[in-house]
Amino acid sequence: MIQVKNLTYTYPDGTTALRNINMEIGRGERVAVIGPNGAGKSTLFLHLNGILRPSAGEIIIDGEKINYSKSELIRIRQKVGIVFQNPDDQLFSPTVRDDVAFGPMNLGLSEDEVEERVRESLERVGMSGYEERAPHHLSGGEKKRVAIAGILAMKPEIMVLDEPTTGLDPETADEIIEILLELSSEGITVIISSHDVEILSQFAERIFVLNSGELIAEGTAGEIFGEP
Ligand code: ADP
Ligand code: ADP
């Protein structure tokens, strides 16, 4: 369970990107955060695993307030995995295998365990057989899958994906959503941002609407977009 309490965040240049945000997300929920560009979605997501530290307020994960000690940040980042909007921000190894192995290797797992996690994660995103390929030569959809596999290899309880379907053709976007629905059915909490009403209606059990750094609405897709 994630609790965001009175979260306010101001960037070093003085831009206040989030103002007094309060939200609760339960275990296993499928949630979306929507809002125009600049609304604060990415800034909110970067708080959920401690990459950004609130200017005011707090983030509580499973009843524990993030305290930003080094050891705790390592633990939180294993529990809460973030997939950035642009996979190129996340894929930097010469091969797909090395990219997916990076996280579990940093956890200090044995070589066998790392290899097993790479195999399993690539299989779950439909990328088995791509181990030796260079990530930067893959298509947008394939890169996205590898980025998701890299997070899955950490065995997170919560996955946060910034615009996971933006820039993909509709068929590839649907395949990514299928993967996320399957992860959700296994009990992983999945949080996405999106602009695509159809995808949101299909995916999100609950939607939070951000505008200019404020949370202005919260509800089901039907409540937010109106019933068809
Ligand atoms: P969204 O993800 O909804 O597009 P962001 O969280 O990226 O919104 O941005 C929220 C606000 O914070 C915007 O006004 C944006 O320009 C600003 N912002 C984002 N990143 C930075 C940064 N590194 N430094 C200063 N301002 C930033
Ligand atoms: P998104 O809408 O997907 O959040 P943005 O265009 O808001 O993307 O931001 C893209 C990148 O630029 C992010 O890394 C964000 O932190 C950074 N950024 C956005 N606004 C600013 C800003 N005003 N000053 C510095 N960096 C910014």
PDB file of C-alpha atoms and ligand atoms in Angstrom:
ATOM      1  CA  MET A   1       0.000   0.000   0.000  1.00  0.00           C
ATOM      2  CA  ILE A   2       1.230   3.453  -0.969  1.00  0.00           C
ATOM      3  CA  GLN A   3       0.191   6.593   0.875  1.00  0.00           C
ATOM      4  CA  VAL A   4       1.081  10.043  -0.370  1.00  0.00           C
ATOM      5  CA  LYS A   5       0.474  12.625   2.353  1.00  0.00           C
ATOM      6  CA  ASN A   6       0.452  16.371   1.786  1.00  0.00           C
ATOM      7  CA  LEU A   7       3.147  16.057  -0.856  1.00  0.00           C
ATOM      8  CA  THR A   8       4.513  19.326  -2.159  1.00  0.00           C
ATOM      9  CA  TYR A   9       7.562  19.496  -4.407  1.00  0.00           C
ATOM     10  CA  THR A  10       9.492  22.493  -5.684  1.00  0.00           C
ATOM     11  CA  TYR A  11      12.371  21.987  -8.141  1.00  0.00           C
ATOM     12  CA  PRO A  12      15.680  23.736  -7.364  1.00  0.00           C
ATOM     13  CA  ASP A  13      14.867  26.396  -9.992  1.00  0.00           C
ATOM     14  CA  GLY A  14      11.739  27.362  -7.999  1.00  0.00           C
ATOM     15  CA  THR A  15       9.105  25.562 -10.114  1.00  0.00           C
ATOM     16  CA  THR A  16       6.488  24.075  -7.786  1.00  0.00           C
ATOM     17  CA  ALA A  17       5.431  20.897  -9.605  1.00  0.00           C
ATOM     18  CA  LEU A  18       3.212  19.332  -6.909  1.00  0.00           C
ATOM     19  CA  ARG A  19       0.978  21.027  -4.354  1.00  0.00           C
ATOM     20  CA  ASN A  20      -0.354  19.217  -1.301  1.00  0.00           C
ATOM     21  CA  ILE A  21      -1.109  15.892  -2.986  1.00  0.00           C
ATOM     22  CA  ASN A  22      -2.925  13.201  -0.981  1.00  0.00           C
ATOM     23  CA  MET A  23      -3.553   9.733  -2.346  1.00  0.00           C
ATOM     24  CA  GLU A  24      -3.752   6.102  -1.304  1.00  0.00           C
ATOM     25  CA  ILE A  25      -3.160   3.139  -3.567  1.00  0.00           C
ATOM     26  CA  GLY A  26      -3.937  -0.360  -2.328  1.00  0.00           C
ATOM     27  CA  ARG A  27      -2.003  -3.546  -2.907  1.00  0.00           C
ATOM     28  CA  GLY A  28      -2.645  -5.037  -6.337  1.00  0.00           C
ATOM     29  CA  GLU A  29      -4.607  -2.041  -7.603  1.00  0.00           C
ATOM     30  CA  ARG A  30      -4.387  -0.855 -11.228  1.00  0.00           C
ATOM     31  CA  VAL A  31      -4.212   2.893 -11.154  1.00  0.00           C
ATOM     32  CA  ALA A  32      -3.658   5.657 -13.695  1.00  0.00           C
ATOM     33  CA  VAL A  33      -2.551   9.236 -13.235  1.00  0.00           C
ATOM     34  CA  ILE A  34      -3.677  11.583 -15.989  1.00  0.00           C
ATOM     35  CA  GLY A  35      -3.378  15.272 -16.741  1.00  0.00           C
ATOM     36  CA  PRO A  36      -1.925  17.612 -19.366  1.00  0.00           C
ATOM     37  CA  ASN A  37       1.801  17.954 -20.014  1.00  0.00           C
ATOM     38  CA  GLY A  38       3.461  19.651 -17.090  1.00  0.00           C
ATOM     39  CA  ALA A  39       0.708  18.600 -14.655  1.00  0.00           C
ATOM     40  CA  GLY A  40       3.238  16.867 -12.390  1.00  0.00           C
ATOM     41  CA  LYS A  41       2.777  13.181 -13.271  1.00  0.00           C
ATOM     42  CA  SER A  42       6.464  12.406 -13.756  1.00  0.00           C
ATOM     43  CA  THR A  43       7.408  14.383 -10.665  1.00  0.00           C
ATOM     44  CA  LEU A  44       4.875  12.400  -8.622  1.00  0.00           C
ATOM     45  CA  PHE A  45       6.209   9.100  -9.981  1.00  0.00           C
ATOM     46  CA  LEU A  46       9.799  10.019  -9.123  1.00  0.00           C
ATOM     47  CA  HIS A  47       8.673  10.402  -5.497  1.00  0.00           C
ATOM     48  CA  LEU A  48       7.179   6.913  -5.304  1.00  0.00           C
ATOM     49  CA  ASN A  49      10.558   5.199  -5.146  1.00  0.00           C
ATOM     50  CA  GLY A  50      12.545   7.932  -3.502  1.00  0.00           C
ATOM     51  CA  ILE A  51      14.331   9.377  -6.557  1.00  0.00           C
ATOM     52  CA  LEU A  52      12.929  12.751  -5.506  1.00  0.00           C
ATOM     53  CA  ARG A  53      12.504  13.796  -1.890  1.00  0.00           C
ATOM     54  CA  PRO A  54       9.412  15.841  -0.977  1.00  0.00           C
ATOM     55  CA  SER A  55       9.813  19.533  -0.190  1.00  0.00           C
ATOM     56  CA  ALA A  56       6.954  18.930   2.259  1.00  0.00           C
ATOM     57  CA  GLY A  57       4.801  15.935   3.148  1.00  0.00           C
ATOM     58  CA  GLU A  58       5.670  12.258   3.050  1.00  0.00           C
ATOM     59  CA  ILE A  59       5.503   9.009   1.108  1.00  0.00           C
ATOM     60  CA  ILE A  60       4.552   5.907   3.092  1.00  0.00           C
ATOM     61  CA  ILE A  61       5.069   2.443   1.629  1.00  0.00           C
ATOM     62  CA  ASP A  62       3.480  -0.498   3.488  1.00  0.00           C
ATOM     63  CA  GLY A  63       3.094   1.623   6.600  1.00  0.00           C
ATOM     64  CA  GLU A  64       6.699   2.842   6.612  1.00  0.00           C
ATOM     65  CA  LYS A  65       7.520   6.438   5.926  1.00  0.00           C
ATOM     66  CA  ILE A  66      10.444   6.702   3.467  1.00  0.00           C
ATOM     67  CA  ASN A  67      13.321   8.176   5.501  1.00  0.00           C
ATOM     68  CA  TYR A  68      15.811   8.561   2.602  1.00  0.00           C
ATOM     69  CA  SER A  69      18.690   6.735   4.292  1.00  0.00           C
ATOM     70  CA  LYS A  70      20.910   4.994   1.763  1.00  0.00           C
ATOM     71  CA  SER A  71      19.989   1.483   2.896  1.00  0.00           C
ATOM     72  CA  GLU A  72      16.299   2.257   2.827  1.00  0.00           C
ATOM     73  CA  LEU A  73      16.454   3.758  -0.642  1.00  0.00           C
ATOM     74  CA  ILE A  74      17.993   0.529  -1.932  1.00  0.00           C
ATOM     75  CA  ARG A  75      15.130  -1.431  -0.380  1.00  0.00           C
ATOM     76  CA  ILE A  76      12.437   0.936  -1.687  1.00  0.00           C
ATOM     77  CA  ARG A  77      13.879   0.886  -5.208  1.00  0.00           C
ATOM     78  CA  GLN A  78      13.692  -2.877  -5.207  1.00  0.00           C
ATOM     79  CA  LYS A  79      10.100  -2.807  -4.028  1.00  0.00           C
ATOM     80  CA  VAL A  80       8.947  -0.013  -6.340  1.00  0.00           C
ATOM     81  CA  GLY A  81      10.186  -0.248  -9.943  1.00  0.00           C
ATOM     82  CA  ILE A  82       9.919   2.674 -12.359  1.00  0.00           C
ATOM     83  CA  VAL A  83       9.795   2.380 -16.137  1.00  0.00           C
ATOM     84  CA  PHE A  84      10.573   5.771 -17.657  1.00  0.00           C
ATOM     85  CA  GLN A  85       8.696   7.136 -20.631  1.00  0.00           C
ATOM     86  CA  ASN A  86      11.764   7.019 -22.850  1.00  0.00           C
ATOM     87  CA  PRO A  87      13.382   3.555 -22.717  1.00  0.00           C
ATOM     88  CA  ASP A  88      16.664   5.128 -23.846  1.00  0.00           C
ATOM     89  CA  ASP A  89      16.890   6.650 -20.350  1.00  0.00           C
ATOM     90  CA  GLN A  90      16.925   3.129 -18.952  1.00  0.00           C
ATOM     91  CA  LEU A  91      18.727   0.918 -21.477  1.00  0.00           C
ATOM     92  CA  PHE A  92      22.461   1.493 -21.583  1.00  0.00           C
ATOM     93  CA  SER A  93      24.122  -1.923 -21.801  1.00  0.00           C
ATOM     94  CA  PRO A  94      25.578  -3.492 -24.955  1.00  0.00           C
ATOM     95  CA  THR A  95      23.153  -6.429 -24.819  1.00  0.00           C
ATOM     96  CA  VAL A  96      19.590  -7.060 -23.713  1.00  0.00           C
ATOM     97  CA  ARG A  97      20.851  -9.680 -21.254  1.00  0.00           C
ATOM     98  CA  ASP A  98      23.217  -7.213 -19.548  1.00  0.00           C
ATOM     99  CA  ASP A  99      20.477  -4.617 -19.302  1.00  0.00           C
ATOM    100  CA  VAL A 100      18.004  -6.953 -17.652  1.00  0.00           C
ATOM    101  CA  ALA A 101      20.736  -8.420 -15.434  1.00  0.00           C
ATOM    102  CA  PHE A 102      21.869  -5.015 -14.175  1.00  0.00           C
ATOM    103  CA  GLY A 103      19.300  -4.655 -11.371  1.00  0.00           C
ATOM    104  CA  PRO A 104      19.486  -8.187  -9.946  1.00  0.00           C
ATOM    105  CA  MET A 105      23.298  -8.085 -10.132  1.00  0.00           C
ATOM    106  CA  ASN A 106      23.271  -4.929  -8.047  1.00  0.00           C
ATOM    107  CA  LEU A 107      21.156  -6.769  -5.489  1.00  0.00           C
ATOM    108  CA  GLY A 108      24.144  -9.089  -5.059  1.00  0.00           C
ATOM    109  CA  LEU A 109      22.334 -12.222  -6.223  1.00  0.00           C
ATOM    110  CA  SER A 110      24.270 -15.293  -7.401  1.00  0.00           C
ATOM    111  CA  GLU A 111      25.100 -15.640 -11.093  1.00  0.00           C
ATOM    112  CA  ASP A 112      22.633 -18.512 -11.430  1.00  0.00           C
ATOM    113  CA  GLU A 113      19.856 -16.533  -9.793  1.00  0.00           C
ATOM    114  CA  VAL A 114      20.577 -13.513 -12.007  1.00  0.00           C
ATOM    115  CA  GLU A 115      20.504 -15.709 -15.109  1.00  0.00           C
ATOM    116  CA  GLU A 116      17.217 -17.271 -14.004  1.00  0.00           C
ATOM    117  CA  ARG A 117      15.654 -13.863 -13.416  1.00  0.00           C
ATOM    118  CA  VAL A 118      16.794 -12.621 -16.830  1.00  0.00           C
ATOM    119  CA  ARG A 119      15.308 -15.682 -18.510  1.00  0.00           C
ATOM    120  CA  GLU A 120      12.031 -15.452 -16.621  1.00  0.00           C
ATOM    121  CA  SER A 121      11.634 -11.680 -17.107  1.00  0.00           C
ATOM    122  CA  LEU A 122      12.317 -11.781 -20.845  1.00  0.00           C
ATOM    123  CA  GLU A 123       9.870 -14.638 -21.202  1.00  0.00           C
ATOM    124  CA  ARG A 124       7.130 -12.706 -19.415  1.00  0.00           C
ATOM    125  CA  VAL A 125       7.452  -9.768 -21.805  1.00  0.00           C
ATOM    126  CA  GLY A 126       7.739 -11.996 -24.892  1.00  0.00           C
ATOM    127  CA  MET A 127      11.411 -11.199 -25.557  1.00  0.00           C
ATOM    128  CA  SER A 128      13.037 -14.614 -25.119  1.00  0.00           C
ATOM    129  CA  GLY A 129      15.733 -15.060 -27.759  1.00  0.00           C
ATOM    130  CA  TYR A 130      16.736 -11.369 -27.761  1.00  0.00           C
ATOM    131  CA  GLU A 131      19.449 -11.816 -25.094  1.00  0.00           C
ATOM    132  CA  GLU A 132      22.397 -11.010 -27.365  1.00  0.00           C
ATOM    133  CA  ARG A 133      20.729  -8.143 -29.242  1.00  0.00           C
ATOM    134  CA  ALA A 134      21.780  -4.524 -28.772  1.00  0.00           C
ATOM    135  CA  PRO A 135      18.957  -2.648 -26.979  1.00  0.00           C
ATOM    136  CA  HIS A 136      19.436   0.571 -28.952  1.00  0.00           C
ATOM    137  CA  HIS A 137      18.782  -1.268 -32.225  1.00  0.00           C
ATOM    138  CA  LEU A 138      15.382  -2.584 -31.105  1.00  0.00           C
ATOM    139  CA  SER A 139      12.015  -1.082 -32.062  1.00  0.00           C
ATOM    140  CA  GLY A 140      10.211   1.225 -29.645  1.00  0.00           C
ATOM    141  CA  GLY A 141       7.881  -1.548 -28.494  1.00  0.00           C
ATOM    142  CA  GLU A 142      10.752  -3.989 -28.011  1.00  0.00           C
ATOM    143  CA  LYS A 143      12.744  -1.440 -26.024  1.00  0.00           C
ATOM    144  CA  LYS A 144       9.730  -0.876 -23.815  1.00  0.00           C
ATOM    145  CA  ARG A 145       9.452  -4.615 -23.195  1.00  0.00           C
ATOM    146  CA  VAL A 146      13.125  -4.865 -22.277  1.00  0.00           C
ATOM    147  CA  ALA A 147      12.804  -1.902 -19.920  1.00  0.00           C
ATOM    148  CA  ILE A 148       9.831  -3.635 -18.258  1.00  0.00           C
ATOM    149  CA  ALA A 149      11.818  -6.889 -18.051  1.00  0.00           C
ATOM    150  CA  GLY A 150      14.675  -5.044 -16.338  1.00  0.00           C
ATOM    151  CA  ILE A 151      12.280  -3.869 -13.640  1.00  0.00           C
ATOM    152  CA  LEU A 152      10.568  -7.275 -13.357  1.00  0.00           C
ATOM    153  CA  ALA A 153      13.946  -8.882 -12.745  1.00  0.00           C
ATOM    154  CA  MET A 154      14.026  -6.996  -9.428  1.00  0.00           C
ATOM    155  CA  LYS A 155      10.762  -8.732  -8.429  1.00  0.00           C
ATOM    156  CA  PRO A 156       9.049  -5.478  -7.447  1.00  0.00           C
ATOM    157  CA  GLU A 157       5.735  -5.354  -5.580  1.00  0.00           C
ATOM    158  CA  ILE A 158       4.821  -2.092  -7.256  1.00  0.00           C
ATOM    159  CA  MET A 159       5.465  -1.025 -10.860  1.00  0.00           C
ATOM    160  CA  VAL A 160       5.207   2.573 -11.981  1.00  0.00           C
ATOM    161  CA  LEU A 161       5.195   3.227 -15.733  1.00  0.00           C
ATOM    162  CA  ASP A 162       5.344   6.712 -17.216  1.00  0.00           C
ATOM    163  CA  GLU A 163       3.301   6.702 -20.446  1.00  0.00           C
ATOM    164  CA  PRO A 164       3.971   3.036 -21.238  1.00  0.00           C
ATOM    165  CA  THR A 165       2.072   3.117 -24.547  1.00  0.00           C
ATOM    166  CA  THR A 166       2.927   6.594 -25.865  1.00  0.00           C
ATOM    167  CA  GLY A 167       4.591   6.490 -29.283  1.00  0.00           C
ATOM    168  CA  LEU A 168       3.663   2.855 -29.921  1.00  0.00           C
ATOM    169  CA  ASP A 169       1.305   1.664 -32.645  1.00  0.00           C
ATOM    170  CA  PRO A 170      -2.120   0.558 -31.302  1.00  0.00           C
ATOM    171  CA  GLU A 171      -1.361  -3.148 -31.599  1.00  0.00           C
ATOM    172  CA  THR A 172       1.934  -2.877 -29.720  1.00  0.00           C
ATOM    173  CA  ALA A 173       0.272  -0.635 -27.140  1.00  0.00           C
ATOM    174  CA  ASP A 174      -2.372  -3.326 -26.568  1.00  0.00           C
ATOM    175  CA  GLU A 175       0.343  -5.945 -26.095  1.00  0.00           C
ATOM    176  CA  ILE A 176       2.041  -3.812 -23.459  1.00  0.00           C
ATOM    177  CA  ILE A 177      -1.289  -3.360 -21.657  1.00  0.00           C
ATOM    178  CA  GLU A 178      -1.847  -7.147 -21.810  1.00  0.00           C
ATOM    179  CA  ILE A 179       1.516  -7.641 -20.089  1.00  0.00           C
ATOM    180  CA  LEU A 180       0.555  -5.123 -17.400  1.00  0.00           C
ATOM    181  CA  LEU A 181      -2.847  -6.757 -16.855  1.00  0.00           C
ATOM    182  CA  GLU A 182      -1.127 -10.094 -16.390  1.00  0.00           C
ATOM    183  CA  LEU A 183       1.331  -8.654 -13.855  1.00  0.00           C
ATOM    184  CA  SER A 184      -1.600  -7.087 -12.041  1.00  0.00           C
ATOM    185  CA  SER A 185      -3.408 -10.439 -11.938  1.00  0.00           C
ATOM    186  CA  GLU A 186      -0.340 -11.805 -10.135  1.00  0.00           C
ATOM    187  CA  GLY A 187      -0.779  -9.219  -7.399  1.00  0.00           C
ATOM    188  CA  ILE A 188       1.672  -6.539  -8.546  1.00  0.00           C
ATOM    189  CA  THR A 189       0.387  -2.997  -8.024  1.00  0.00           C
ATOM    190  CA  VAL A 190       0.583  -1.212 -11.394  1.00  0.00           C
ATOM    191  CA  ILE A 191       0.537   2.570 -11.716  1.00  0.00           C
ATOM    192  CA  ILE A 192       0.667   4.229 -15.139  1.00  0.00           C
ATOM    193  CA  SER A 193       0.270   7.629 -16.682  1.00  0.00           C
ATOM    194  CA  SER A 194      -1.451   7.910 -20.047  1.00  0.00           C
ATOM    195  CA  HIS A 195      -3.339  10.187 -22.403  1.00  0.00           C
ATOM    196  CA  ASP A 196      -5.210   7.389 -24.140  1.00  0.00           C
ATOM    197  CA  VAL A 197      -8.820   7.245 -22.938  1.00  0.00           C
ATOM    198  CA  GLU A 198      -9.409   3.819 -24.455  1.00  0.00           C
ATOM    199  CA  ILE A 199      -6.384   2.316 -22.745  1.00  0.00           C
ATOM    200  CA  LEU A 200      -7.315   3.982 -19.475  1.00  0.00           C
ATOM    201  CA  SER A 201     -10.864   2.641 -19.631  1.00  0.00           C
ATOM    202  CA  GLN A 202      -9.538  -0.844 -20.314  1.00  0.00           C
ATOM    203  CA  PHE A 203      -6.769  -0.743 -17.737  1.00  0.00           C
ATOM    204  CA  ALA A 204      -7.406   1.518 -14.783  1.00  0.00           C
ATOM    205  CA  GLU A 205      -9.602   0.592 -11.820  1.00  0.00           C
ATOM    206  CA  ARG A 206      -9.051   4.085 -10.497  1.00  0.00           C
ATOM    207  CA  ILE A 207      -7.864   7.314 -12.078  1.00  0.00           C
ATOM    208  CA  PHE A 208      -6.254  10.332 -10.430  1.00  0.00           C
ATOM    209  CA  VAL A 209      -6.412  13.601 -12.333  1.00  0.00           C
ATOM    210  CA  LEU A 210      -3.567  16.089 -11.899  1.00  0.00           C
ATOM    211  CA  ASN A 211      -3.618  19.641 -13.175  1.00  0.00           C
ATOM    212  CA  SER A 212      -0.958  22.285 -12.496  1.00  0.00           C
ATOM    213  CA  GLY A 213       0.451  20.200  -9.672  1.00  0.00           C
ATOM    214  CA  GLU A 214      -2.883  19.709  -7.923  1.00  0.00           C
ATOM    215  CA  LEU A 215      -4.993  16.584  -7.591  1.00  0.00           C
ATOM    216  CA  ILE A 216      -8.341  17.756  -8.950  1.00  0.00           C
ATOM    217  CA  ALA A 217     -10.332  14.512  -9.257  1.00  0.00           C
ATOM    218  CA  GLU A 218     -10.256  10.818  -8.445  1.00  0.00           C
ATOM    219  CA  GLY A 219     -12.610   8.078  -9.651  1.00  0.00           C
ATOM    220  CA  THR A 220     -13.298   5.226 -12.031  1.00  0.00           C
ATOM    221  CA  ALA A 221     -12.894   5.716 -15.797  1.00  0.00           C
ATOM    222  CA  GLY A 222     -16.704   5.972 -16.018  1.00  0.00           C
ATOM    223  CA  GLU A 223     -16.776   8.681 -13.365  1.00  0.00           C
ATOM    224  CA  ILE A 224     -13.900  10.635 -14.910  1.00  0.00           C
ATOM    225  CA  PHE A 225     -14.797  10.407 -18.608  1.00  0.00           C
ATOM    226  CA  GLY A 226     -18.563   9.910 -18.302  1.00  0.00           C
ATOM    227  CA  GLU A 227     -20.299   6.645 -19.143  1.00  0.00           C
ATOM    228  CA  PRO A 228     -20.590   6.010 -22.890  1.00  0.00           C
TER     229      PRO A 228
HETATM  230  P1  ADP B   1       4.113  15.751 -16.470  1.00  0.00           P
HETATM  231  O1  ADP B   1       4.829  14.482 -16.215  1.00  0.00           O
HETATM  232  O2  ADP B   1       2.684  15.735 -16.015  1.00  0.00           O
HETATM  233  O3  ADP B   1       4.251  16.248 -17.876  1.00  0.00           O
HETATM  234  P2  ADP B   1       6.228  16.940 -14.920  1.00  0.00           P
HETATM  235  O4  ADP B   1       6.222  16.282 -13.607  1.00  0.00           O
HETATM  236  O5  ADP B   1       7.251  16.504 -15.925  1.00  0.00           O
HETATM  237  O6  ADP B   1       4.780  16.878 -15.553  1.00  0.00           O
HETATM  238  O7  ADP B   1       6.408  18.496 -14.748  1.00  0.00           O
HETATM  239  C1  ADP B   1       5.685  19.237 -13.766  1.00  0.00           C
HETATM  240  C2  ADP B   1       6.221  20.648 -13.735  1.00  0.00           C
HETATM  241  O8  ADP B   1       7.551  20.625 -13.242  1.00  0.00           O
HETATM  242  C3  ADP B   1       6.297  21.329 -15.094  1.00  0.00           C
HETATM  243  O9  ADP B   1       6.055  22.698 -14.899  1.00  0.00           O
HETATM  244  C4  ADP B   1       7.730  21.099 -15.514  1.00  0.00           C
HETATM  245  O10 ADP B   1       8.178  22.070 -16.423  1.00  0.00           O
HETATM  246  C5  ADP B   1       8.452  21.182 -14.196  1.00  0.00           C
HETATM  247  N1  ADP B   1       9.688  20.382 -14.163  1.00  0.00           N
HETATM  248  C6  ADP B   1       9.833  19.073 -14.467  1.00  0.00           C
HETATM  249  N2  ADP B   1      11.100  18.675 -14.318  1.00  0.00           N
HETATM  250  C7  ADP B   1      11.771  19.779 -13.897  1.00  0.00           C
HETATM  251  C8  ADP B   1      13.133  20.025 -13.548  1.00  0.00           C
HETATM  252  N3  ADP B   1      14.050  19.068 -13.592  1.00  0.00           N
HETATM  253  N4  ADP B   1      13.461  21.278 -13.155  1.00  0.00           N
HETATM  254  C9  ADP B   1      12.545  22.255 -13.102  1.00  0.00           C
HETATM  255  N5  ADP B   1      11.245  22.090 -13.395  1.00  0.00           N
HETATM  256  C10 ADP B   1      10.870  20.872 -13.795  1.00  0.00           C
HETATM  257  P1  ADP B   2       6.865  14.504 -19.406  1.00  0.00           P
HETATM  258  O1  ADP B   2       5.705  15.289 -19.890  1.00  0.00           O
HETATM  259  O2  ADP B   2       6.920  13.146 -19.993  1.00  0.00           O
HETATM  260  O3  ADP B   2       7.029  14.499 -17.941  1.00  0.00           O
HETATM  261  P2  ADP B   2       8.620  16.702 -19.809  1.00  0.00           P
HETATM  262  O4  ADP B   2       8.717  17.210 -21.206  1.00  0.00           O
HETATM  263  O5  ADP B   2       7.812  17.415 -18.781  1.00  0.00           O
HETATM  264  O6  ADP B   2       8.171  15.178 -19.968  1.00  0.00           O
HETATM  265  O7  ADP B   2      10.075  16.510 -19.221  1.00  0.00           O
HETATM  266  C1  ADP B   2      11.078  15.831 -19.919  1.00  0.00           C
HETATM  267  C2  ADP B   2      12.378  15.943 -19.113  1.00  0.00           C
HETATM  268  O8  ADP B   2      12.754  17.307 -18.948  1.00  0.00           O
HETATM  269  C3  ADP B   2      12.232  15.375 -17.702  1.00  0.00           C
HETATM  270  O9  ADP B   2      13.430  14.733 -17.354  1.00  0.00           O
HETATM  271  C4  ADP B   2      11.992  16.595 -16.837  1.00  0.00           C
HETATM  272  O10 ADP B   2      12.460  16.372 -15.524  1.00  0.00           O
HETATM  273  C5  ADP B   2      12.800  17.664 -17.566  1.00  0.00           C
HETATM  274  N1  ADP B   2      12.182  18.991 -17.422  1.00  0.00           N
HETATM  275  C6  ADP B   2      10.906  19.324 -17.686  1.00  0.00           C
HETATM  276  N2  ADP B   2      10.673  20.617 -17.432  1.00  0.00           N
HETATM  277  C7  ADP B   2      11.875  21.142 -17.026  1.00  0.00           C
HETATM  278  C8  ADP B   2      12.299  22.425 -16.609  1.00  0.00           C
HETATM  279  N3  ADP B   2      11.467  23.469 -16.546  1.00  0.00           N
HETATM  280  N4  ADP B   2      13.589  22.589 -16.257  1.00  0.00           N
HETATM  281  C9  ADP B   2      14.423  21.556 -16.300  1.00  0.00           C
HETATM  282  N5  ADP B   2      14.084  20.293 -16.669  1.00  0.00           N
HETATM  283  C10 ADP B   2      12.827  20.093 -17.039  1.00  0.00           C
END
